[in-house]
Structures are given as structure tokens and as C-alpha cells.
Amino acid sequence: MEKEMFIMKITPNIGILNALLRITCGLTSLAWATAKLSKKPWRSSYLCVALMGAMKVGEGIVRYCPVTDLIQNRQMNGGQEEV
């Protein structure tokens, strides 16, 4: 039996300005959360903010947002889900 490989093609789906804004806001929230975590390391909400900030930085660098891709695909398919 042959295994089927699922290869996801990631093409940039956000613009340059949007990417720069994501990187800036992501680094700002990451720095803020890191500073707060150094004072109160038991607060899990700061860890969530740090993770979301890092995710936004990654999205800005790669210029690919999975949420934007999901919304664009849903609109193109007329609300029908892909299988």
C-alpha cells in the first residue's frame, strides 16, 4: 500500500504592509509579555500573550496567515467545507 502525502502549498496571502504591522505588533506584545512573565511567572495569561505574539511575528516573516487563508477559501467555495 502506498502512503499518500499531503503537501500543503503555502503561498503568501498577506501584503508587505500587513506583514510589517504583524511583525511590529508581535514583537511588542512578545516583549511586554516577557517583561511581565519575569515578575509573575505563574500567570498563564502572559504566556498566552507571548505565544500569540510569537505566532504573529512568524506570520509576518512568512507572509502567510492560516486564518486569512481559511476565510478566503470558504468565500471562494460559497460556504461549502473542503474534505
XYZ file of N, CA and C in Angstrom:
249
model
N 0.834 -1.186 0.000
C 0.000 0.000 0.000
C 0.879 1.250 0.000
N 0.489 2.176 -0.801
C 1.233 3.412 -0.891
C 0.628 4.454 0.034
N 1.489 5.151 0.736
C 1.007 6.231 1.594
C 0.856 7.491 0.760
N -0.243 8.168 0.988
C -0.455 9.435 0.308
C 0.127 10.542 1.152
N 0.892 11.387 0.510
C 1.464 12.525 1.224
C 0.608 13.750 0.976
N 0.325 14.456 2.060
C -0.426 15.694 1.960
C 0.572 16.838 2.005
N 0.750 17.506 0.884
C 1.670 18.623 0.806
C 0.859 19.900 0.738
N 1.079 20.736 1.732
C 0.351 21.987 1.807
C 1.177 23.085 1.147
N 0.625 23.712 0.134
C 1.336 24.779 -0.544
C 1.049 26.088 0.174
N 2.086 26.654 0.715
C 1.936 27.912 1.442
C 2.445 29.036 0.553
N 1.529 29.803 0.044
C 1.885 30.970 -0.751
C 1.523 32.210 0.056
N 2.286 33.266 -0.075
C 1.985 34.478 0.690
C 0.572 34.978 0.402
N -0.173 35.234 1.460
C -1.537 35.714 1.280
C -1.798 37.018 2.033
N -0.744 37.648 2.544
C -0.890 38.976 3.148
C 0.149 39.894 2.513
N -0.151 41.160 2.509
C 0.722 42.129 1.865
C 1.926 42.503 2.718
N 2.786 43.317 2.134
C 4.020 43.738 2.809
C 3.696 44.601 4.030
N 2.809 45.554 3.866
C 2.466 46.444 4.974
C 1.814 45.662 6.113
N 0.926 44.748 5.765
C 0.287 43.897 6.767
C 1.331 43.046 7.483
N 2.302 42.523 6.750
C 3.356 41.706 7.347
C 4.207 42.538 8.310
N 4.569 43.744 7.906
C 5.359 44.608 8.781
C 4.591 44.981 10.046
N 3.307 45.212 9.897
C 2.473 45.525 11.059
C 2.378 44.329 11.998
N 2.249 43.133 11.451
C 2.198 41.924 12.278
C 3.508 41.708 13.022
N 4.628 41.932 12.340
C 5.934 41.770 12.990
C 6.096 42.782 14.121
N 5.731 44.027 13.870
C 5.869 45.074 14.877
C 4.990 44.809 16.091
N 3.723 44.526 15.853
C 2.809 44.258 16.975
C 3.178 42.962 17.698
N 3.623 41.976 16.953
C 4.022 40.715 17.565
C 5.231 40.867 18.465
N 6.244 41.604 18.001
C 7.429 41.827 18.828
C 7.109 42.681 20.053
N 6.208 43.648 19.883
C 5.805 44.480 21.016
C 5.092 43.652 22.076
N 4.133 42.840 21.658
C 3.410 42.017 22.639
C 4.313 40.939 23.239
N 5.247 40.419 22.461
C 6.194 39.430 22.970
C 7.111 40.048 24.027
N 7.596 41.257 23.782
C 8.447 41.937 24.758
C 7.668 42.273 26.029
N 6.433 42.748 25.868
C 5.611 43.086 27.027
C 5.330 41.849 27.881
N 4.950 40.760 27.225
C 4.630 39.536 27.956
C 5.863 38.946 28.635
N 7.015 39.057 27.992
C 8.254 38.551 28.592
C 8.612 39.362 29.833
N 8.437 40.667 29.764
C 8.709 41.513 30.931
C 7.750 41.187 32.070
N 6.493 40.971 31.756
C 5.517 40.625 32.791
C 5.785 39.243 33.368
N 6.198 38.301 32.511
C 6.487 36.947 32.977
C 7.696 36.907 33.916
N 8.624 37.836 33.751
C 9.784 37.849 34.644
C 9.389 38.254 36.059
N 8.329 39.049 36.199
C 7.856 39.453 37.520
C 6.892 38.434 38.129
N 5.984 37.898 37.302
C 4.960 36.949 37.776
C 4.943 35.723 36.863
N 5.868 34.777 37.081
C 5.954 33.630 36.167
C 4.802 32.637 36.297
N 3.973 32.747 37.317
C 2.867 31.801 37.493
C 1.617 32.206 36.713
N 1.621 33.370 36.101
C 0.454 33.826 35.351
C 0.462 33.218 33.952
N -0.519 32.386 33.664
C -0.558 31.727 32.354
C -1.054 32.659 31.245
N -1.744 33.729 31.614
C -2.242 34.643 30.583
C -1.085 35.352 29.877
N -0.012 35.650 30.605
C 1.141 36.280 29.972
C 1.811 35.319 29.001
N 1.809 34.042 29.347
C 2.385 33.046 28.444
C 1.569 32.949 27.157
N 0.251 33.033 27.281
C -0.624 33.017 26.091
C -0.338 34.223 25.194
N -0.169 35.393 25.796
C 0.122 36.599 25.016
C 1.476 36.456 24.322
N 2.452 35.887 25.017
C 3.776 35.686 24.419
C 3.695 34.726 23.234
N 2.937 33.657 23.377
C 2.792 32.698 22.281
C 2.065 33.308 21.086
N 1.027 34.078 21.355
C 0.307 34.720 20.246
C 1.168 35.780 19.569
N 1.982 36.504 20.339
C 2.895 37.478 19.754
C 3.926 36.804 18.866
N 4.458 35.668 19.332
C 5.432 34.925 18.525
C 4.786 34.396 17.247
N 3.520 33.979 17.353
C 2.812 33.493 16.171
C 2.629 34.624 15.147
N 2.324 35.815 15.619
C 2.156 36.953 14.712
C 3.479 37.337 14.042
N 4.581 37.238 14.784
C 5.891 37.509 14.189
C 6.172 36.490 13.081
N 5.879 35.229 13.350
C 6.083 34.183 12.343
C 5.224 34.397 11.115
N 3.970 34.789 11.324
C 3.088 35.062 10.193
C 3.621 36.224 9.361
N 4.157 37.234 10.022
C 4.694 38.378 9.294
C 5.920 38.033 8.489
N 6.789 37.177 9.048
C 8.010 36.799 8.339
C 7.692 35.937 7.123
N 6.795 34.971 7.305
C 6.452 34.049 6.221
C 5.458 34.676 5.247
N 4.725 35.688 5.705
C 3.670 36.356 4.946
C 2.526 35.408 4.602
N 2.230 34.518 5.530
C 1.120 33.582 5.359
C 0.316 33.549 6.648
N -0.986 33.773 6.537
C -1.875 33.713 7.695
C -2.892 32.606 7.453
N -2.906 31.581 8.302
C -3.853 30.485 8.088
C -5.313 30.908 8.243
N -5.584 31.875 9.102
C -6.970 32.331 9.282
C -7.448 33.056 8.027
N -6.602 33.892 7.455
C -6.948 34.582 6.206
C -7.165 33.581 5.088
N -6.311 32.570 5.028
C -6.450 31.527 4.011
C -7.763 30.768 4.183
N -8.114 30.457 5.416
C -9.371 29.750 5.687
C -10.572 30.576 5.247
N -10.555 31.862 5.569
C -11.683 32.733 5.199
C -11.765 32.891 3.683
N -10.624 33.068 3.016
C -10.630 33.215 1.560
C -11.119 31.942 0.878
N -10.693 30.775 1.355
C -11.146 29.514 0.761
C -12.633 29.292 0.990
N -13.116 29.668 2.158
C -14.538 29.496 2.452
C -15.386 30.398 1.561
N -14.918 31.622 1.304
C -15.664 32.535 0.440
C -15.641 32.057 -1.007
N -14.503 31.485 -1.430
C -14.405 31.013 -2.816
C -15.274 29.793 -3.050
N -15.462 28.953 -2.021
C -16.265 27.746 -2.159
C -17.738 27.987 -1.857
N -18.109 29.204 -1.587
C -19.505 29.508 -1.327
C -20.018 28.947 -0.017
N -19.141 28.859 0.972
C -19.546 28.377 2.285
C -19.507 26.880 2.448
N -19.152 26.142 1.379
C -19.059 24.698 1.486
C -17.687 24.330 2.024
N -17.643 23.357 2.924
C -16.375 22.931 3.525
C -15.653 21.963 2.604
N -14.302 22.059 2.636
C -13.479 21.116 1.862
C -13.282 19.850 2.677
N -13.160 18.751 1.968
C -12.897 17.482 2.666
C -11.524 16.984 2.296
